[in-house]
mmCIF file with all atom_site columns, C-alpha atoms in Angstrom:
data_model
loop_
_atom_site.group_PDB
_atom_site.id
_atom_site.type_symbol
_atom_site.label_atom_id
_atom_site.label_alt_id
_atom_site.label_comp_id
_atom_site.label_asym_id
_atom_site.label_entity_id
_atom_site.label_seq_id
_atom_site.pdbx_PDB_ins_code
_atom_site.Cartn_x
_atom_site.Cartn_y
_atom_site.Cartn_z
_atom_site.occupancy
_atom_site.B_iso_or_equiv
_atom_site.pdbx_formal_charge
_atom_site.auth_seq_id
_atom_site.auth_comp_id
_atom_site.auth_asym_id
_atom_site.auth_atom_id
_atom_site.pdbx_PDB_model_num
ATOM 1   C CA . UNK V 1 1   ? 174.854 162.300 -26.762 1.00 41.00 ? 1   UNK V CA 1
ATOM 2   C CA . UNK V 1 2   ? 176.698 162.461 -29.808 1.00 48.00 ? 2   UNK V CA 1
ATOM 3   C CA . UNK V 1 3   ? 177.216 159.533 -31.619 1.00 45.00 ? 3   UNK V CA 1
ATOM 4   C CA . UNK V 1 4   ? 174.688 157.406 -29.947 1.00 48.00 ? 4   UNK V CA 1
ATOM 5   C CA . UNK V 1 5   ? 171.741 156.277 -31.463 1.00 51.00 ? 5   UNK V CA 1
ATOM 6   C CA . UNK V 1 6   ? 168.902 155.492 -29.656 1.00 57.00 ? 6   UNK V CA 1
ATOM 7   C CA . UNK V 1 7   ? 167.729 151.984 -30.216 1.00 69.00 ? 7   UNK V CA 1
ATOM 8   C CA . UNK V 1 8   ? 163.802 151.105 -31.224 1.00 86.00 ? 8   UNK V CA 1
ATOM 9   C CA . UNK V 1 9   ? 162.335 149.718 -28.315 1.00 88.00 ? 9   UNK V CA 1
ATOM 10  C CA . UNK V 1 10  ? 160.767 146.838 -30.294 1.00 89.00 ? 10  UNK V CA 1
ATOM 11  C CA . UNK V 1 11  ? 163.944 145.776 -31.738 1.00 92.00 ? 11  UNK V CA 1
ATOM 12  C CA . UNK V 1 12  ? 165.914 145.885 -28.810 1.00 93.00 ? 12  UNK V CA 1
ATOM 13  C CA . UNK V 1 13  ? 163.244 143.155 -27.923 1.00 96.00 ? 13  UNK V CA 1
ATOM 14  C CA . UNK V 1 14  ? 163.383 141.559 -30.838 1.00 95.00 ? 14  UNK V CA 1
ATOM 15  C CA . UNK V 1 15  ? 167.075 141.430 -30.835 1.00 96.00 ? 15  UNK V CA 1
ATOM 16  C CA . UNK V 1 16  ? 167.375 140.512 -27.530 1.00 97.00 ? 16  UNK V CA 1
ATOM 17  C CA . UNK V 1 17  ? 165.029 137.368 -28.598 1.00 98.00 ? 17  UNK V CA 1
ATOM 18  C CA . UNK V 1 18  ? 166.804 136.398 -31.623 1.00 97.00 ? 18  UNK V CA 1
ATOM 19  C CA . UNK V 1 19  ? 169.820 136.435 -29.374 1.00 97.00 ? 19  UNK V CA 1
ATOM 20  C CA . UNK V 1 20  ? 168.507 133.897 -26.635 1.00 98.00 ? 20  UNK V CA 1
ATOM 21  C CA . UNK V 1 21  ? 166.689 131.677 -29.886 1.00 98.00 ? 21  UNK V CA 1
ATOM 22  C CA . UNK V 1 22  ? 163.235 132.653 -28.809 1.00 98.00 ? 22  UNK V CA 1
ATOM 23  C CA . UNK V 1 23  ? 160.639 132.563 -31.213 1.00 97.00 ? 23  UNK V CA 1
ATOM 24  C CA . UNK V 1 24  ? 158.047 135.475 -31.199 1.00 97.00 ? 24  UNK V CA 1
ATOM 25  C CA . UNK V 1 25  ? 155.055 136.925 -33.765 1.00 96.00 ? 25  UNK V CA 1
ATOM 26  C CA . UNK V 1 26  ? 155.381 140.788 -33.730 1.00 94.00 ? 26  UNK V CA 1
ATOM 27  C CA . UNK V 1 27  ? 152.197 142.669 -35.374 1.00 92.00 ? 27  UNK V CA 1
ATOM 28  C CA . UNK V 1 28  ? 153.443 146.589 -35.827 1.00 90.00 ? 28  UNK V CA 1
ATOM 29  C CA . UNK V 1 29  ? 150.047 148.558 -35.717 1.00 90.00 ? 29  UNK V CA 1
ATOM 30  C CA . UNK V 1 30  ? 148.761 152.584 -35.271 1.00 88.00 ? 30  UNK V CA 1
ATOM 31  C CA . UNK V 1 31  ? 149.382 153.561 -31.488 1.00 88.00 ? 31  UNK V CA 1
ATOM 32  C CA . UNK V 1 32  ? 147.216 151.956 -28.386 1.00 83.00 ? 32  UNK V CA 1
ATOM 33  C CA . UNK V 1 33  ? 146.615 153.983 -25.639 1.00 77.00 ? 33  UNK V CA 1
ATOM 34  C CA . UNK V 1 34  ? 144.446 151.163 -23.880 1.00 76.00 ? 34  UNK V CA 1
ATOM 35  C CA . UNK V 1 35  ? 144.087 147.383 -24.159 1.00 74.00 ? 35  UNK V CA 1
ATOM 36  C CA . UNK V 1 36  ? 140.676 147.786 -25.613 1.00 78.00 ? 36  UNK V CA 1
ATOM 37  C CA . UNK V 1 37  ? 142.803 149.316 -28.741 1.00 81.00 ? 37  UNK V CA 1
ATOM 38  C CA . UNK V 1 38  ? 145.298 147.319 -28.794 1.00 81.00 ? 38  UNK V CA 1
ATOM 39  C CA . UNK V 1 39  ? 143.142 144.148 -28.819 1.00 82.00 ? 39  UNK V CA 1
ATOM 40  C CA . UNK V 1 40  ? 141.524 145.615 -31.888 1.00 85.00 ? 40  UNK V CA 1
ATOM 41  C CA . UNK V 1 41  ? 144.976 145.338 -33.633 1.00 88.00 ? 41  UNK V CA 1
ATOM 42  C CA . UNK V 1 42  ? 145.559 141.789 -32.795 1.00 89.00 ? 42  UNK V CA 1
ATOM 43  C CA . UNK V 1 43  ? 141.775 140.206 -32.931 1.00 88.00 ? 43  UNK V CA 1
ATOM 44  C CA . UNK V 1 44  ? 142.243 136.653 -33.916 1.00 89.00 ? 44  UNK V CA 1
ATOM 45  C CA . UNK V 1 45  ? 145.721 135.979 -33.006 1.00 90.00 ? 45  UNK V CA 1
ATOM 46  C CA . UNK V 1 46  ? 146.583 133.369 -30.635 1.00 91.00 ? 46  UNK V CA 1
ATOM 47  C CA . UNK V 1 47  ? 147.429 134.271 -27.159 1.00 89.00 ? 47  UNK V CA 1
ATOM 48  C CA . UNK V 1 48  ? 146.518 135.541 -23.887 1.00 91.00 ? 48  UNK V CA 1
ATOM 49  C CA . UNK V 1 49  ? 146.334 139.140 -23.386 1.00 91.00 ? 49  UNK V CA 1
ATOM 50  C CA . UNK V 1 50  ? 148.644 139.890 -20.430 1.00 92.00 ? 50  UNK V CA 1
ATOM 51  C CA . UNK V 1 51  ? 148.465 143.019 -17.854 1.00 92.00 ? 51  UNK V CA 1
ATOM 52  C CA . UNK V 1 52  ? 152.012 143.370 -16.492 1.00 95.00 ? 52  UNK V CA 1
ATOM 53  C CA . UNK V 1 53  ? 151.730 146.042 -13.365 1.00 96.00 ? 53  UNK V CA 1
ATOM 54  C CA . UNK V 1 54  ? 154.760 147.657 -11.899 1.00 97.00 ? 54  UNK V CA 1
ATOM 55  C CA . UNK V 1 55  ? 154.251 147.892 -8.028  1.00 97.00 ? 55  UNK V CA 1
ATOM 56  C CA . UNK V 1 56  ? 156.438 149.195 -5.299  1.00 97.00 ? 56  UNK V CA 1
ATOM 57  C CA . UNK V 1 57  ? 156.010 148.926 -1.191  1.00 95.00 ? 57  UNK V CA 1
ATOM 58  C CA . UNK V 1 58  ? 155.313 151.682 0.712   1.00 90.00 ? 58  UNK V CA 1
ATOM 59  C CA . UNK V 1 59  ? 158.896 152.518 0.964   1.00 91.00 ? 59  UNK V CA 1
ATOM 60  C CA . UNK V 1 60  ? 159.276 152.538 -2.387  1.00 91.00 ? 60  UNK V CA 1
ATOM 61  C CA . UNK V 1 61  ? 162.370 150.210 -0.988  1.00 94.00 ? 61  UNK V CA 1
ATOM 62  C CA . UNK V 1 62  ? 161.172 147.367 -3.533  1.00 96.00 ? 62  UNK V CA 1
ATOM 63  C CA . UNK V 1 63  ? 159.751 147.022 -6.677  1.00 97.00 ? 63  UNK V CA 1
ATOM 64  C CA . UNK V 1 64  ? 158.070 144.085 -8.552  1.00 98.00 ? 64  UNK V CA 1
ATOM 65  C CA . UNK V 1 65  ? 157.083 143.612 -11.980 1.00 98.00 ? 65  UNK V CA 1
ATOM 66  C CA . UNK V 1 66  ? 153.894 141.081 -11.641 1.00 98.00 ? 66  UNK V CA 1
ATOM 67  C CA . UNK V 1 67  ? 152.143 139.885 -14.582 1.00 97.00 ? 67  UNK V CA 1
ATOM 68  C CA . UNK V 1 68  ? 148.674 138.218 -15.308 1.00 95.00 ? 68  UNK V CA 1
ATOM 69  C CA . UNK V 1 69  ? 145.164 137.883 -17.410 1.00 93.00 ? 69  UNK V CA 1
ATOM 70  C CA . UNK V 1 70  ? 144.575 141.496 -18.672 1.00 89.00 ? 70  UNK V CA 1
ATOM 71  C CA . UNK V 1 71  ? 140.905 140.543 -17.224 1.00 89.00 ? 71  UNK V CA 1
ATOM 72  C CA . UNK V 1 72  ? 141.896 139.656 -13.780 1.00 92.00 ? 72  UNK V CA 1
ATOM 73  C CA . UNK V 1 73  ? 141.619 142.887 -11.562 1.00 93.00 ? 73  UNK V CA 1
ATOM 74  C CA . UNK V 1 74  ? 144.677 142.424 -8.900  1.00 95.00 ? 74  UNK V CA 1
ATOM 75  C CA . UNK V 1 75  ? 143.794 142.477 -5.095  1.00 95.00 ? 75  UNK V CA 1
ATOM 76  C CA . UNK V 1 76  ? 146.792 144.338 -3.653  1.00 95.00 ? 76  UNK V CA 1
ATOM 77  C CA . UNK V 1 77  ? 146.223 142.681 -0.067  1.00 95.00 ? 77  UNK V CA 1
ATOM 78  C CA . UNK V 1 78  ? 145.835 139.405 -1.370  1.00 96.00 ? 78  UNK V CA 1
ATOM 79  C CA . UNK V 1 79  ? 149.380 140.195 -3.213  1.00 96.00 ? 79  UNK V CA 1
ATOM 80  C CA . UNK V 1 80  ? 150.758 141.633 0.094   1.00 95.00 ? 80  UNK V CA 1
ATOM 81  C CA . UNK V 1 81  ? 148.991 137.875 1.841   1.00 95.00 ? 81  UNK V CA 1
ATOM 82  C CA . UNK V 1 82  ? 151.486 136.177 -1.097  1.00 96.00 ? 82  UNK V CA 1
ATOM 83  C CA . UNK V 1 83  ? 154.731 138.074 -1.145  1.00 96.00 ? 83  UNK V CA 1
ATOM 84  C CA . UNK V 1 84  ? 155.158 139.519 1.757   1.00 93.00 ? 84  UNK V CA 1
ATOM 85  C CA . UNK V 1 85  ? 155.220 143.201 0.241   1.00 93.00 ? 85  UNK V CA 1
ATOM 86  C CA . UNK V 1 86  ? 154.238 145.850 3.000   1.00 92.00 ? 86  UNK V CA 1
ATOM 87  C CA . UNK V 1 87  ? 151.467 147.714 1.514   1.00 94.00 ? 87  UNK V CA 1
ATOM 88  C CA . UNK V 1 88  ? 151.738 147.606 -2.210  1.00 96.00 ? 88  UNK V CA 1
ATOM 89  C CA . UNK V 1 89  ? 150.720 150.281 -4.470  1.00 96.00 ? 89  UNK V CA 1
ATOM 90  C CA . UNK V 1 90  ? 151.299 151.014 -8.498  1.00 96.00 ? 90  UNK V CA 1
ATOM 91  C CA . UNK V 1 91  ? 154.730 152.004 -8.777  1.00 95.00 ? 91  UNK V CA 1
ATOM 92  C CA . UNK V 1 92  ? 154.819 155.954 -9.642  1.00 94.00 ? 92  UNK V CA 1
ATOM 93  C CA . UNK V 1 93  ? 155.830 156.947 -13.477 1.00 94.00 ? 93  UNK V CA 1
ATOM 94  C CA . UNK V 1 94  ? 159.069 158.422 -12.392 1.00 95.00 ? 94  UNK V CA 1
ATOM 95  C CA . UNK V 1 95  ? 160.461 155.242 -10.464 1.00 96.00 ? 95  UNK V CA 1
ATOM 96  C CA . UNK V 1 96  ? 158.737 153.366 -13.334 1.00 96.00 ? 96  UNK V CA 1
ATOM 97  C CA . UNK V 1 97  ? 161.010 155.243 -15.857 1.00 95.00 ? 97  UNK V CA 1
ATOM 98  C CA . UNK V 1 98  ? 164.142 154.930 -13.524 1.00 95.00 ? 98  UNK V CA 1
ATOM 99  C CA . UNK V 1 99  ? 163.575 151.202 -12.954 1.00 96.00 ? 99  UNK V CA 1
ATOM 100 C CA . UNK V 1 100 ? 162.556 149.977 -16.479 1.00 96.00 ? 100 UNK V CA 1
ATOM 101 C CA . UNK V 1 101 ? 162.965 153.158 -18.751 1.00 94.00 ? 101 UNK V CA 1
ATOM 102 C CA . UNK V 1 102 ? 159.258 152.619 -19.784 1.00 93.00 ? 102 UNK V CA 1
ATOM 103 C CA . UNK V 1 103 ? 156.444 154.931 -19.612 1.00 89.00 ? 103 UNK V CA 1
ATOM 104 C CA . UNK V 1 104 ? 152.482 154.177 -18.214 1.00 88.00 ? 104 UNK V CA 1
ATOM 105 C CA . UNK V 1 105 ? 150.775 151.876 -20.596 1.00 85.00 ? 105 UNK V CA 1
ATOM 106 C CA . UNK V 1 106 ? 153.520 150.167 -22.069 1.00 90.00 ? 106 UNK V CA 1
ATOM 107 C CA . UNK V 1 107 ? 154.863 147.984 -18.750 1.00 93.00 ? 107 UNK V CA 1
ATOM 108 C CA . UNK V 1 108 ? 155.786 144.518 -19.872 1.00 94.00 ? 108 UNK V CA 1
ATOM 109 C CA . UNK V 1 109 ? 158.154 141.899 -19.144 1.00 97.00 ? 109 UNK V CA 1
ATOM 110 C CA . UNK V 1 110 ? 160.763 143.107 -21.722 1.00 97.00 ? 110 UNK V CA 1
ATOM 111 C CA . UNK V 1 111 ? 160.943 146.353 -19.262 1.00 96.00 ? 111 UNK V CA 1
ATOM 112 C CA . UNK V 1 112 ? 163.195 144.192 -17.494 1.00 97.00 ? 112 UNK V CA 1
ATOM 113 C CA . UNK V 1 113 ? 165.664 144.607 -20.502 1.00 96.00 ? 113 UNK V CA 1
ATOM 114 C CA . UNK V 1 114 ? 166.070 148.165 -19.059 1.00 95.00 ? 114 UNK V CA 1
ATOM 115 C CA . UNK V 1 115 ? 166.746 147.597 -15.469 1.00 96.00 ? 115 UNK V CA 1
ATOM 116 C CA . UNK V 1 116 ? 170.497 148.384 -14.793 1.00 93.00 ? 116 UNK V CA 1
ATOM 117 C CA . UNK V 1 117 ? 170.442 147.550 -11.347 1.00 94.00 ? 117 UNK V CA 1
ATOM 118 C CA . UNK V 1 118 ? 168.921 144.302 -11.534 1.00 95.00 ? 118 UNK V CA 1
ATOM 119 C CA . UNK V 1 119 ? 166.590 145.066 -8.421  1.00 96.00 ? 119 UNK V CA 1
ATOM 120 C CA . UNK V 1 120 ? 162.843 144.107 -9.814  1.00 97.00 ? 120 UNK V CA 1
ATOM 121 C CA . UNK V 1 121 ? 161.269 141.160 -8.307  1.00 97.00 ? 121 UNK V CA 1
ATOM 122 C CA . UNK V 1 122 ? 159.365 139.430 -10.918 1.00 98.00 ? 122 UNK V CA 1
ATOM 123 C CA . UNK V 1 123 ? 155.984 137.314 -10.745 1.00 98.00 ? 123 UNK V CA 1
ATOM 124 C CA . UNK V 1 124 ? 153.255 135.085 -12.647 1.00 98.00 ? 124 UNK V CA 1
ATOM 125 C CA . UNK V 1 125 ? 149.755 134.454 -11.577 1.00 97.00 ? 125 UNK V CA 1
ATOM 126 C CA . UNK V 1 126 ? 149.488 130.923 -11.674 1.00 96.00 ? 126 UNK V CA 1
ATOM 127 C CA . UNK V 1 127 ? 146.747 131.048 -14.122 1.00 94.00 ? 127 UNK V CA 1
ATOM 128 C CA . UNK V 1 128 ? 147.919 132.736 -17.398 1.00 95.00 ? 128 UNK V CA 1
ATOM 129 C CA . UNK V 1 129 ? 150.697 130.348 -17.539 1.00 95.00 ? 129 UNK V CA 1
ATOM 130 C CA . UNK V 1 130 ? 148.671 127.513 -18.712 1.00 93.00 ? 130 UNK V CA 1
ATOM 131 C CA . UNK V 1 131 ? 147.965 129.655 -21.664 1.00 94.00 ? 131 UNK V CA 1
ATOM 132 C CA . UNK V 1 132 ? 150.226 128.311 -24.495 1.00 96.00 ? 132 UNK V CA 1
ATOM 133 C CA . UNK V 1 133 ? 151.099 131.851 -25.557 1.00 97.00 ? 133 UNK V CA 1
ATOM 134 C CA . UNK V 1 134 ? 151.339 135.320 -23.900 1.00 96.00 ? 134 UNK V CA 1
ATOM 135 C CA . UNK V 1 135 ? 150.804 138.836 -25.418 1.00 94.00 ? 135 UNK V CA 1
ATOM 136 C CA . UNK V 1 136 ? 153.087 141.763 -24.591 1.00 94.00 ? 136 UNK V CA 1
ATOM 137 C CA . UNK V 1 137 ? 153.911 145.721 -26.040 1.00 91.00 ? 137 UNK V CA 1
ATOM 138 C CA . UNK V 1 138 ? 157.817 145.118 -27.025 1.00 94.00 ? 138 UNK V CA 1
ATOM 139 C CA . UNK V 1 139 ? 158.337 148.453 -24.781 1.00 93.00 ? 139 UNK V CA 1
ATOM 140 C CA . UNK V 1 140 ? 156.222 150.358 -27.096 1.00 91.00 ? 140 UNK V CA 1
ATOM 141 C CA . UNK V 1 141 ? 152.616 150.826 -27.973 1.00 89.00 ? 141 UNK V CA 1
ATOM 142 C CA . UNK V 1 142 ? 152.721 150.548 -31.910 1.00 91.00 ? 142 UNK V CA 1
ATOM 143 C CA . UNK V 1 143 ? 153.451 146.967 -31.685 1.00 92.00 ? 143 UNK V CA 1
ATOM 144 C CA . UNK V 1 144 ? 152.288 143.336 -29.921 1.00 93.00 ? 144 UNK V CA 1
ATOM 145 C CA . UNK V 1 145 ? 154.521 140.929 -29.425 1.00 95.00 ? 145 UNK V CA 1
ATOM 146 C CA . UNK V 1 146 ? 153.443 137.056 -29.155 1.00 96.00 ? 146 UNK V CA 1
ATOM 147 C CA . UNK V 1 147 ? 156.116 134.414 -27.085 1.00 98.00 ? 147 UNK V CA 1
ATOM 148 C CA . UNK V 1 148 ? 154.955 131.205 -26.095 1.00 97.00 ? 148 UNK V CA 1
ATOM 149 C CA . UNK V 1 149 ? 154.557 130.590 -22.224 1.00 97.00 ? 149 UNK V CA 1
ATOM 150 C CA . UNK V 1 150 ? 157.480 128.753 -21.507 1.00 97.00 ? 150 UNK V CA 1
ATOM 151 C CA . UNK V 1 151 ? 159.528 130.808 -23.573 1.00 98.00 ? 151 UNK V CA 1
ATOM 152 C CA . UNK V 1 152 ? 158.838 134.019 -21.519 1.00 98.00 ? 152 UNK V CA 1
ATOM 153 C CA . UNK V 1 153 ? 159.464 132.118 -18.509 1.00 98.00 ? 153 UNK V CA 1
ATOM 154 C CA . UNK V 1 154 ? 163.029 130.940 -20.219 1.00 98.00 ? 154 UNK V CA 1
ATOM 155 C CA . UNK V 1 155 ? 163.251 134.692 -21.555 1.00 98.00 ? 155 UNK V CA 1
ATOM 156 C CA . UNK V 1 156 ? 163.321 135.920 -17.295 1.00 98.00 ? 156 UNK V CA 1
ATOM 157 C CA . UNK V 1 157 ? 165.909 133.134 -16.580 1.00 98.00 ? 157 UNK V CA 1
ATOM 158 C CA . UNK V 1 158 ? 168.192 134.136 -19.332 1.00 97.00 ? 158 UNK V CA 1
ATOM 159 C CA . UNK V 1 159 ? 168.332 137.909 -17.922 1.00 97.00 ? 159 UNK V CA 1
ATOM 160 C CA . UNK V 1 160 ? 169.439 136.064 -14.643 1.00 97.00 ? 160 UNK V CA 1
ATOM 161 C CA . UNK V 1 161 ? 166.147 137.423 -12.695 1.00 97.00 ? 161 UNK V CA 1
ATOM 162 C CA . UNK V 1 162 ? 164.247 134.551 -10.594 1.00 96.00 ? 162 UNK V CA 1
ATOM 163 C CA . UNK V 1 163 ? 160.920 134.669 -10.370 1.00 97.00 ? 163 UNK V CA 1
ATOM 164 C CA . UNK V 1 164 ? 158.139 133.620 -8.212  1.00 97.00 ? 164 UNK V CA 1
ATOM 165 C CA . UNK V 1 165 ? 154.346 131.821 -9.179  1.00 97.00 ? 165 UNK V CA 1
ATOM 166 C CA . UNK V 1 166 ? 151.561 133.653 -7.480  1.00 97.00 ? 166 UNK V CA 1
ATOM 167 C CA . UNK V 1 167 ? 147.782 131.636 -7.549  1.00 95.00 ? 167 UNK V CA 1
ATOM 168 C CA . UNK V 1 168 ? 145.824 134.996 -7.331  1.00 93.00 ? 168 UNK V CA 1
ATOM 169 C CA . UNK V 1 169 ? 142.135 134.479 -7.031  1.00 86.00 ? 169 UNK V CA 1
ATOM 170 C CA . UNK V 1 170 ? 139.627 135.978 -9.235  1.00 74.00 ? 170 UNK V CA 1
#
């Protein structure tokens, strides 16, 4: 593709911020290959540390983009009990690459950014939005980025995606 530059996956998230007025911290750090790194980066900051998963049914039909408390472990049934998604599994790396151009350990809610067909349903456990602020990788592992609740919340809206309040259970 000549002529076309490929953009830096945090600042096409930190454009696309600055664009809807959303304030955000970013902390650029070495590369995190698991949350246990990455928390090491960002000890003492303010702000939940959030596990976004990228599921699909069975069928592979539907995908959804669900995130919560990086400490919660998910209960796929109890998710299928809530959405009504026939036998949900982790989405597979190809389909997650297709749907959000973003590769395993990086999923977050900026993903959506990526997703040309507009075909993710997205969702919050209940719980992690009472937190004040939420932790995310902009699309990329050398760097956290901290939004306040509401604002990712506003940040989903503004792409024109709906999304849906789960209460998962511990």
């Amino acid at each position: 593709m000549e002529g076309k530059t490929i953009m830096d996956p945090a600042k096409q998230v930190e454009e696309a911020l600055d664009k809807m007025d959303i304030k955000y911290q970013i902390v650029h750090h070495g590369v995190a290959h698991t949350t246990e790194e990455a928390d090491h980066f960002i000890e003492g900051i303010e702000g939940v540390r959030t596990k976004t998963m990228f599921l699909t049914n069975k069928k592979k039909t539907e995908c959804y983009l669900l995130v919560m408390d990086d400490s919660k472990r998910l209960d796929f049934h109890q998710f299928e009990d809530l959405t009504g998604a026939k036998r949900p599994k982790m989405g597979h790396n190809d389909l997650l690459f297709e749907k959000l151009g973003l590769e395993p350990g990086i999923v977050s809610i900026f993903g959506l950014l990526n997703n040309k067909d507009h075909d993710v349903k997205v969702y919050f456990d209940k719980a992690i939005l009472s937190e004040k602020r939420m932790s995310f990788h902009p699309n990329i592992n050398t760097s956290t980025i901290f939004v306040d609740s509401d604002d990712v919340l506003q940040f989903v809206k503004n792409l024109g995606y709906d999304y849906q309040i789960l209460e998962l259970e511990e």
